[in-house]
Amino acid sequence: MSSRWDEISPLSDRTGRQHSYLRVSVTDRCNQRCTYCMPKQGVPAKSHDEILRFEETLQLVELFVELGVRRVRITGGEPLVRRGAMEFISALGKLSQLEEISLTTNGTLLAARAQALADSGLHRVNVSLDSLRPDRYERITRGGDLADAIAGVQAARAAGLTPVKLNTVVLPDLQPDEAREIILWCNAAPRDFIPRFIECMPFQDIAAAGTALTDLQKALQRQFALVPDEQVSGDGPAQYWRVAETGLRVGFIAPLTQHFCARCNRLRLTSDGRLVTCLGHRDGISLRDLLRGGASRDELVNAIRRTILDKPRGHACAMDNDELFPNSMSEMGG
Ligand code: SAM
Ligand code: SF4
């Protein structure tokens, strides 16, 4: 490799984007079938051999951390359905250079695990909560029990996994009064919760239409005094506001109407060991195959660096076109 290679920061792409944030999907399986994420029948589960063993995942995460990754989010599928997930998080907790370990979960299995997760070194959780109405929650998740998710959220709060971000995917039938209910519910503990509303991304093979946040955001602005909160807008995709009376932060994430590709700092490691740099493309090198094929550390590092260097500029999906995202979130590690 030329000396020019040595001058490029290891986690940089051709446009200069730096990637210090890694999402690690530990399973493609899930105990729910959310309408916007999976087809009704679910997705064909990958075989045991296809999925990375936790020792392999840890080895790869260690390499990423050596290269400069400082934040890791565990996701899936539903990460808490995978046996050994707690031990894995505990092992991550020992990587001293990692500044943040977080988890994205549907929360239904969290109540019994939140304290142990916090004790293992987990810092924060994001919980998917698409409705506070039991019947609608059940319909969206195709059978989920809202009470389980709420118990998970409360346990996470009690265990100090805060602020708990509550992610609501905005589906075409989400009414502003339902979003308002979520904000009012969170207002009771404004320091511990951050509700976030997310545009639904249209994926191939999943019958969910893209949604725009604009109308919902305007309706909420009429109901609450929302003031922009620059402080936490940071380098993530969410735009944050604060409810003036309580200080509650409210996030809006708009991948379709406000592309944030130009400042995307994410990398994804899928449960079968592919490194994916953009949700909008089917790229991705199999680090699993390299690892199992006996690749040296340098070969792995070079493969990672080349994949990141070639990260696509962005995705092409928008409200005014019919482009679809090629892989579902459960497959890519949402
Ligand atoms: N099972 C966990 C959960 O539901 O939080 C983790 C995996 S899930 C794939 C991660 C995130 O992806 C969730 O917040 C979910 O709402 C989001 N997601 C899935 N499909 C989506 C879609 N079509 N548009 C926007 N967000 C989506
Ligand atoms: Fe499962 Fe999460 Fe996808 Fe819902 S969003 S089906 S809980 S992976």
Coordinates of C-alpha atoms and ligand atoms in Angstrom, one line a residue:
M1 CA 0.0 0.0 0.0
S2 CA 1.3 3.5 -0.9
S3 CA 2.3 6.0 1.7
R4 CA -0.9 8.0 0.7
W5 CA -2.8 5.2 2.4
D6 CA -1.0 5.9 5.6
E7 CA -2.1 9.5 5.5
I8 CA -5.8 8.7 5.3
S9 CA -7.5 8.4 8.6
P10 CA -8.6 4.7 8.9
L11 CA -12.3 5.4 9.3
S12 CA -12.6 8.1 6.7
D13 CA -14.3 7.8 3.3
R14 CA -13.5 9.6 0.1
T15 CA -15.8 12.5 1.0
G16 CA -14.1 13.0 4.3
R17 CA -16.9 11.5 6.5
Q18 CA -15.4 10.0 9.7
H19 CA -17.0 6.9 11.1
S20 CA -16.7 6.5 14.8
Y21 CA -20.1 4.9 15.4
L22 CA -20.8 1.2 14.7
R23 CA -24.1 -0.6 14.9
V24 CA -23.8 -4.2 15.6
S25 CA -26.7 -6.5 14.8
V26 CA -26.5 -9.6 16.9
T27 CA -29.4 -11.5 15.3
D28 CA -31.9 -11.3 12.4
R29 CA -34.6 -12.9 14.6
C30 CA -37.3 -11.1 16.4
N31 CA -40.3 -11.8 18.7
Q32 CA -42.4 -9.3 16.8
R33 CA -43.3 -8.6 13.2
C34 CA -43.8 -4.9 12.9
T35 CA -45.7 -4.0 9.8
Y36 CA -43.1 -1.4 8.6
C37 CA -40.1 -3.7 9.3
M38 CA -40.9 -7.3 8.4
P39 CA -43.3 -9.2 6.2
K40 CA -46.2 -10.9 8.0
Q41 CA -44.5 -14.3 7.7
G42 CA -41.2 -12.9 9.0
V43 CA -37.9 -13.3 7.1
P44 CA -36.2 -16.6 6.5
A45 CA -33.9 -17.0 9.6
K46 CA -30.2 -17.3 8.9
S47 CA -28.7 -20.6 10.0
H48 CA -26.6 -20.9 13.1
D49 CA -23.4 -21.2 11.0
E50 CA -24.2 -18.1 9.0
I51 CA -24.4 -15.9 12.1
L52 CA -21.3 -14.6 13.7
R53 CA -20.3 -16.3 17.0
F54 CA -20.0 -13.7 19.8
E55 CA -16.3 -14.3 20.0
E56 CA -16.0 -13.4 16.3
T57 CA -18.2 -10.3 16.7
L58 CA -16.1 -9.2 19.7
Q59 CA -12.9 -9.7 17.7
L60 CA -14.2 -7.5 14.9
V61 CA -15.5 -4.9 17.3
E62 CA -12.1 -4.8 19.0
L63 CA -10.5 -4.1 15.6
F64 CA -13.0 -1.3 14.9
V65 CA -12.2 0.2 18.3
E66 CA -8.5 0.0 17.5
L67 CA -9.2 1.9 14.3
G68 CA -11.1 4.6 16.1
V69 CA -14.7 3.5 16.7
R70 CA -15.9 5.0 20.0
R71 CA -19.6 4.3 20.1
V72 CA -21.3 0.9 19.6
R73 CA -25.0 0.2 19.4
I74 CA -26.3 -3.3 19.7
T75 CA -29.3 -4.0 17.6
G76 CA -31.1 -6.7 15.5
G77 CA -33.7 -8.1 14.8
E78 CA -34.5 -8.1 18.5
P79 CA -31.1 -8.3 20.3
L80 CA -32.5 -9.6 23.6
V81 CA -33.8 -12.8 22.0
R82 CA -30.2 -13.9 21.3
R83 CA -28.8 -16.1 24.1
G84 CA -25.5 -14.8 25.4
A85 CA -26.4 -11.1 24.5
M86 CA -25.8 -10.0 28.1
E87 CA -22.4 -11.7 28.3
F88 CA -21.5 -10.1 25.0
I89 CA -22.4 -6.6 26.3
S90 CA -20.5 -7.3 29.4
A91 CA -17.4 -8.1 27.3
L92 CA -17.9 -4.9 25.3
G93 CA -18.0 -3.1 28.6
K94 CA -14.4 -4.1 29.2
L95 CA -13.2 -2.3 26.1
S96 CA -11.8 0.8 27.8
Q97 CA -11.7 3.0 24.7
L98 CA -15.4 2.6 24.0
E99 CA -17.1 5.7 25.2
E100 CA -20.7 4.6 24.7
I101 CA -22.5 1.2 24.5
S102 CA -26.2 1.4 23.7
L103 CA -28.9 -0.9 22.7
T104 CA -31.9 -0.7 20.5
T105 CA -34.7 -3.0 21.5
N106 CA -38.5 -3.3 21.3
G107 CA -38.4 -3.4 25.1
T108 CA -40.7 -6.4 25.5
L109 CA -37.9 -8.5 27.1
L110 CA -36.2 -5.7 28.9
A111 CA -38.0 -5.6 32.2
A112 CA -36.1 -8.6 33.6
R113 CA -32.8 -7.6 32.1
A114 CA -32.4 -3.9 32.4
Q115 CA -30.6 -3.8 35.7
A116 CA -28.2 -6.6 34.7
L117 CA -27.5 -4.8 31.4
A118 CA -26.7 -1.6 33.3
D119 CA -24.4 -3.5 35.6
S120 CA -22.7 -5.0 32.5
G121 CA -21.7 -1.6 31.2
L122 CA -24.6 -0.7 29.0
H123 CA -25.1 3.1 29.0
R124 CA -28.4 3.7 27.3
V125 CA -31.3 2.1 25.5
N126 CA -33.6 3.2 22.6
V127 CA -36.9 1.5 22.8
S128 CA -39.4 1.2 19.9
L129 CA -42.8 2.4 21.0
D130 CA -45.1 3.1 18.1
S131 CA -48.2 3.7 20.2
L132 CA -49.5 4.0 23.7
R133 CA -52.8 2.5 22.7
P134 CA -52.7 -1.3 23.3
D135 CA -54.9 -2.2 20.3
R136 CA -52.8 -0.1 17.9
Y137 CA -49.5 -1.3 19.4
E138 CA -50.7 -4.9 18.9
R139 CA -51.8 -4.2 15.4
I140 CA -48.5 -2.5 14.4
T141 CA -46.3 -5.1 16.0
R142 CA -48.6 -8.0 14.9
G143 CA -49.3 -9.4 18.3
G144 CA -47.0 -7.4 20.7
D145 CA -48.2 -6.6 24.2
L146 CA -47.9 -2.9 25.0
A147 CA -47.7 -3.7 28.8
D148 CA -44.4 -5.6 28.2
A149 CA -42.9 -2.8 26.3
I150 CA -43.9 -0.2 29.0
A151 CA -42.5 -2.5 31.7
G152 CA -39.3 -2.6 29.8
V153 CA -39.1 1.2 29.4
Q154 CA -39.8 1.7 33.2
A155 CA -37.2 -0.9 34.2
A156 CA -34.6 0.8 31.9
R157 CA -35.4 4.1 33.5
A158 CA -35.1 2.6 37.0
A159 CA -31.8 1.1 36.1
G160 CA -30.4 4.5 35.0
L161 CA -30.2 3.5 31.3
T162 CA -31.2 7.1 30.6
P163 CA -32.2 9.1 28.7
V164 CA -34.4 6.4 27.3
K165 CA -35.1 7.4 23.7
L166 CA -38.6 6.2 22.6
N167 CA -38.7 5.7 18.8
T168 CA -42.0 6.0 17.1
V169 CA -42.2 5.3 13.4
V170 CA -44.7 7.6 11.8
L171 CA -47.1 5.5 9.9
P172 CA -49.7 7.1 7.6
D173 CA -52.5 6.5 10.2
L174 CA -50.6 8.0 13.1
Q175 CA -52.8 10.8 14.3
P176 CA -51.3 13.9 15.9
D177 CA -53.3 13.3 19.0
E178 CA -51.6 9.9 19.4
A179 CA -48.2 11.5 19.1
R180 CA -49.4 14.1 21.6
E181 CA -50.2 11.3 24.0
I182 CA -46.6 10.1 23.8
I183 CA -45.2 13.5 24.5
L184 CA -47.6 14.0 27.4
W185 CA -46.6 10.6 28.8
C186 CA -42.9 11.5 28.5
N187 CA -43.4 15.0 30.0
A188 CA -44.0 13.4 33.4
A189 CA -40.2 12.5 33.4
P190 CA -38.6 15.0 31.0
R191 CA -35.1 14.2 32.0
D192 CA -35.4 10.5 31.5
F193 CA -37.3 10.2 28.2
I194 CA -36.7 11.5 24.7
P195 CA -39.6 10.7 22.4
R196 CA -38.5 10.7 18.7
F197 CA -40.7 10.5 15.6
I198 CA -39.2 8.8 12.6
E199 CA -40.2 8.9 9.0
C200 CA -41.2 5.4 7.8
M201 CA -38.6 4.2 5.3
P202 CA -40.0 2.1 2.4
F203 CA -38.2 -1.2 2.1
Q204 CA -38.4 -3.9 -0.6
D205 CA -40.8 -6.7 0.2
I206 CA -42.4 -4.8 3.1
A207 CA -45.8 -3.2 2.7
A208 CA -45.1 0.1 4.3
A209 CA -45.3 3.4 2.5
G210 CA -42.8 6.2 3.1
T211 CA -44.2 9.0 5.3
A212 CA -43.3 12.6 5.7
L213 CA -42.9 14.2 9.1
T214 CA -43.8 17.7 8.1
D215 CA -47.5 17.6 8.9
L216 CA -47.1 15.9 12.2
Q217 CA -44.3 18.2 13.2
K218 CA -46.5 21.3 12.4
A219 CA -49.5 19.8 14.3
L220 CA -47.3 19.2 17.4
Q221 CA -45.9 22.7 17.1
R222 CA -49.4 24.0 17.4
Q223 CA -50.1 21.9 20.5
F224 CA -46.8 22.4 22.4
A225 CA -44.5 25.4 22.6
L226 CA -41.5 23.7 21.0
V227 CA -38.2 25.5 20.9
P228 CA -35.2 24.3 18.8
D229 CA -32.6 22.5 20.9
E230 CA -29.2 22.9 19.2
Q231 CA -27.4 21.5 22.1
V232 CA -28.3 17.9 21.5
S233 CA -28.7 18.0 17.8
G234 CA -25.1 16.8 17.6
D235 CA -23.8 14.7 14.7
G236 CA -26.8 12.3 14.6
P237 CA -29.7 12.4 12.2
A238 CA -32.3 13.7 14.7
Q239 CA -33.4 17.3 14.9
Y240 CA -34.2 18.1 18.6
W241 CA -36.7 20.5 20.0
R242 CA -37.7 21.2 23.6
V243 CA -41.1 21.5 25.1
A244 CA -40.8 24.9 26.7
E245 CA -42.8 24.2 29.9
T246 CA -41.1 21.0 30.9
G247 CA -37.8 21.0 29.0
L248 CA -38.6 17.6 27.5
R249 CA -36.6 17.0 24.3
V250 CA -38.5 15.8 21.3
G251 CA -36.6 14.4 18.3
F252 CA -37.6 14.3 14.6
I253 CA -35.8 12.0 12.2
A254 CA -36.5 12.6 8.6
P255 CA -34.4 10.3 6.3
L256 CA -36.8 10.9 3.3
T257 CA -37.5 14.6 3.5
Q258 CA -34.2 15.8 5.0
H259 CA -31.3 13.6 3.7
F260 CA -28.5 13.5 6.3
C261 CA -26.2 11.4 4.2
A262 CA -23.6 14.1 3.9
R263 CA -22.9 13.8 7.6
C264 CA -23.6 10.2 8.2
N265 CA -21.0 8.7 10.6
R266 CA -22.5 5.1 10.8
L267 CA -21.2 1.7 10.0
R268 CA -23.2 -1.4 10.3
L269 CA -22.0 -4.9 11.1
T270 CA -24.8 -7.4 10.2
S271 CA -25.5 -10.5 12.2
D272 CA -23.9 -12.6 9.4
G273 CA -20.8 -10.4 9.5
R274 CA -21.1 -8.1 6.6
L275 CA -19.8 -4.6 6.9
V276 CA -22.5 -2.3 5.4
T277 CA -21.8 1.4 5.0
C278 CA -25.1 2.7 3.7
L279 CA -28.7 1.5 4.2
G280 CA -29.5 2.5 0.6
H281 CA -27.1 0.1 -1.1
R282 CA -26.6 -3.6 -1.2
D283 CA -22.9 -3.2 -0.7
G284 CA -21.1 -4.9 2.1
I285 CA -18.0 -7.1 2.4
S286 CA -18.2 -10.3 4.4
L287 CA -15.8 -9.9 7.3
R288 CA -17.0 -13.2 8.6
D289 CA -15.7 -15.0 5.5
L290 CA -12.3 -13.2 5.8
L291 CA -12.1 -14.0 9.5
R292 CA -13.0 -17.7 9.0
G293 CA -10.7 -17.9 6.0
G294 CA -7.8 -17.1 8.2
A295 CA -7.2 -13.5 7.1
S296 CA -4.5 -11.7 9.0
R297 CA -5.2 -8.6 11.1
D298 CA -3.7 -6.4 8.3
E299 CA -5.8 -8.0 5.7
L300 CA -8.9 -7.4 7.8
V301 CA -8.0 -3.8 8.5
N302 CA -7.3 -3.2 4.8
A303 CA -10.7 -4.7 3.8
I304 CA -12.5 -2.6 6.4
R305 CA -10.7 0.6 5.3
R306 CA -11.3 0.0 1.6
T307 CA -15.0 -0.6 2.2
I308 CA -15.3 2.6 4.2
L309 CA -13.4 4.6 1.7
D310 CA -15.9 3.5 -1.0
K311 CA -19.0 4.3 1.1
P312 CA -21.7 5.6 -1.3
R313 CA -22.5 9.2 -1.0
G314 CA -26.1 8.5 0.1
H315 CA -29.4 6.9 -0.6
A316 CA -31.8 8.0 -3.3
C317 CA -35.2 7.5 -1.6
A318 CA -37.4 10.5 -1.2
M319 CA -41.1 11.2 -0.9
D320 CA -41.4 12.2 -4.5
N321 CA -39.9 9.1 -6.1
D322 CA -40.5 5.3 -5.9
E323 CA -37.1 4.3 -4.8
L324 CA -37.0 1.6 -2.1
F325 CA -34.3 0.7 0.4
P326 CA -32.9 -2.7 -0.7
N327 CA -32.6 -4.4 2.7
S328 CA -34.9 -4.3 5.6
M329 CA -33.9 -2.8 9.0
S330 CA -34.1 -6.2 10.7
E331 CA -31.6 -7.5 8.1
M332 CA -29.2 -4.5 8.2
G333 CA -29.4 -3.8 11.9
G334 CA -31.7 -0.8 12.3
Ligands
SAM1 N1 -36.0 -4.9 17.5 C1 -35.4 -3.7 17.9 C2 -36.4 -2.5 17.9 O1 -37.5 -2.7 17.4 O2 -36.1 -1.5 18.4 C3 -34.2 -3.3 17.2 C4 -34.1 -3.5 15.7 S1 -35.2 -2.4 14.8 C5 -34.9 -3.0 13.2 C6 -34.4 -0.9 15.0 C7 -35.1 0.4 14.6 O3 -35.4 0.3 13.2 C8 -36.4 0.5 15.4 O4 -36.4 1.7 16.1 C9 -37.5 0.5 14.3 O5 -38.5 1.4 14.6 C10 -36.6 1.0 13.1 N2 -37.3 0.7 11.8 C11 -37.6 -0.5 11.3 N3 -38.2 -0.5 10.1 C12 -38.3 0.9 9.9 C13 -38.8 1.6 8.8 N4 -39.4 1.0 7.7 N5 -38.7 3.0 8.8 C14 -38.1 3.6 9.9 N6 -37.6 2.9 10.9 C15 -37.7 1.6 10.9
SF4_2 FE1 -38.7 -6.7 15.3 FE2 -37.7 -4.3 15.8 FE3 -38.3 -5.0 13.4 FE4 -40.3 -4.7 15.1 S1 -38.8 -3.1 14.4 S2 -40.1 -6.4 13.7 S3 -39.4 -5.3 17.0 S4 -36.7 -5.9 14.6

